[in-house]
Coordinates of C-alpha atoms in Angstrom, one line a residue:
M1 CA 94.6 92.8 72.5
N2 CA 96.1 93.9 69.3
N3 CA 99.0 91.7 68.3
N4 CA 100.5 93.8 65.5
Q5 CA 103.8 93.8 67.3
I6 CA 105.4 90.5 68.1
F7 CA 108.3 91.7 70.3
P8 CA 107.8 94.0 73.3
E9 CA 109.1 97.5 73.1
Y10 CA 112.1 98.3 75.4
V11 CA 113.1 102.0 76.0
S12 CA 115.8 103.4 78.3
V13 CA 114.9 106.0 80.9
S14 CA 117.0 108.6 79.0
D15 CA 115.2 107.8 75.7
L16 CA 111.9 108.2 77.5
Q17 CA 113.0 111.6 78.8
R18 CA 114.1 112.7 75.4
N19 CA 111.3 111.2 73.3
Y20 CA 108.3 111.0 75.6
A21 CA 105.8 111.8 72.9
D22 CA 107.2 109.2 70.5
V23 CA 107.2 106.5 73.1
L24 CA 103.6 107.2 74.0
A25 CA 102.6 107.2 70.3
K26 CA 104.3 103.8 69.8
M27 CA 102.5 102.4 72.8
K28 CA 99.1 103.7 71.6
K29 CA 99.7 102.5 68.0
C30 CA 100.5 98.9 68.9
S31 CA 98.5 98.5 72.1
Q32 CA 101.5 96.8 73.7
P33 CA 103.3 97.6 77.0
V34 CA 106.5 99.6 76.8
F35 CA 109.2 98.4 79.2
I36 CA 111.3 101.2 80.7
L37 CA 114.9 100.1 81.5
K38 CA 117.4 101.9 83.8
K39 CA 120.9 100.5 83.5
N40 CA 119.5 97.5 81.6
K41 CA 117.2 96.6 84.5
L42 CA 113.4 96.9 84.3
E43 CA 112.4 100.1 86.0
A44 CA 108.7 100.5 84.9
V45 CA 106.1 99.5 82.4
I46 CA 103.8 101.9 80.6
I47 CA 100.5 100.5 79.3
N48 CA 97.6 102.1 77.6
P49 CA 94.2 102.3 79.4
L50 CA 92.5 99.7 77.2
F51 CA 95.3 97.2 77.8
Y52 CA 95.1 97.9 81.5
A53 CA 91.3 97.4 81.5
Q54 CA 91.8 94.1 79.7
L55 CA 94.3 93.0 82.3
I56 CA 91.9 93.9 85.1
R57 CA 89.0 92.0 83.4
Q58 CA 91.2 88.9 83.0
N59 CA 92.2 89.1 86.6
Q60 CA 88.6 89.4 87.8
D61 CA 87.6 86.5 85.5
T62 CA 90.4 84.3 86.9
E63 CA 89.5 85.2 90.5
E64 CA 85.8 84.4 89.9
K65 CA 86.7 81.0 88.4
M66 CA 88.9 80.2 91.3
A67 CA 86.2 81.3 93.8
L68 CA 83.6 79.2 92.0
K69 CA 85.9 76.2 92.0
A70 CA 86.6 76.6 95.8
I71 CA 82.8 76.8 96.4
G72 CA 82.3 73.7 94.4
I73 CA 84.9 71.8 96.4
Y74 CA 83.4 73.1 99.6
Q75 CA 79.9 71.9 98.6
K76 CA 81.2 68.5 97.5
E77 CA 83.2 68.0 100.8
K78 CA 80.3 69.2 102.9
K79 CA 77.9 66.8 101.2
A80 CA 80.5 63.9 101.7
K81 CA 80.8 65.1 105.4
K82 CA 84.5 65.6 105.0
L83 CA 84.6 69.0 106.7
K84 CA 86.3 69.4 110.0
K85 CA 85.9 72.1 112.7
L86 CA 89.2 73.6 113.7
S87 CA 89.9 75.3 117.0
K88 CA 92.7 77.5 115.6
A89 CA 94.0 78.5 112.2
A90 CA 97.4 76.7 112.8
D91 CA 95.5 73.4 112.6
L92 CA 95.2 73.9 108.9
F93 CA 98.9 73.3 108.5
V94 CA 99.1 70.1 110.5

């Protein structure tokens, strides 16, 4: 991720409508998301494809780490014979 810009870019919906090309150019230049506001409330976020791909990769990496950790816990508890058979899913929350 390119950190040339410290603060996120905020643009109103009306500015986006008037200056669409400029908003996209800024987003591409600094590789940061552009937050679109409507009546000062977040309406949408525009991100470039490389930033999106990076977010997806980070999410996949996090999910893999969590899955591997869960598998490790399962194997440890199985070895220690701490696993229990449940007759219904509601028993998980007792």
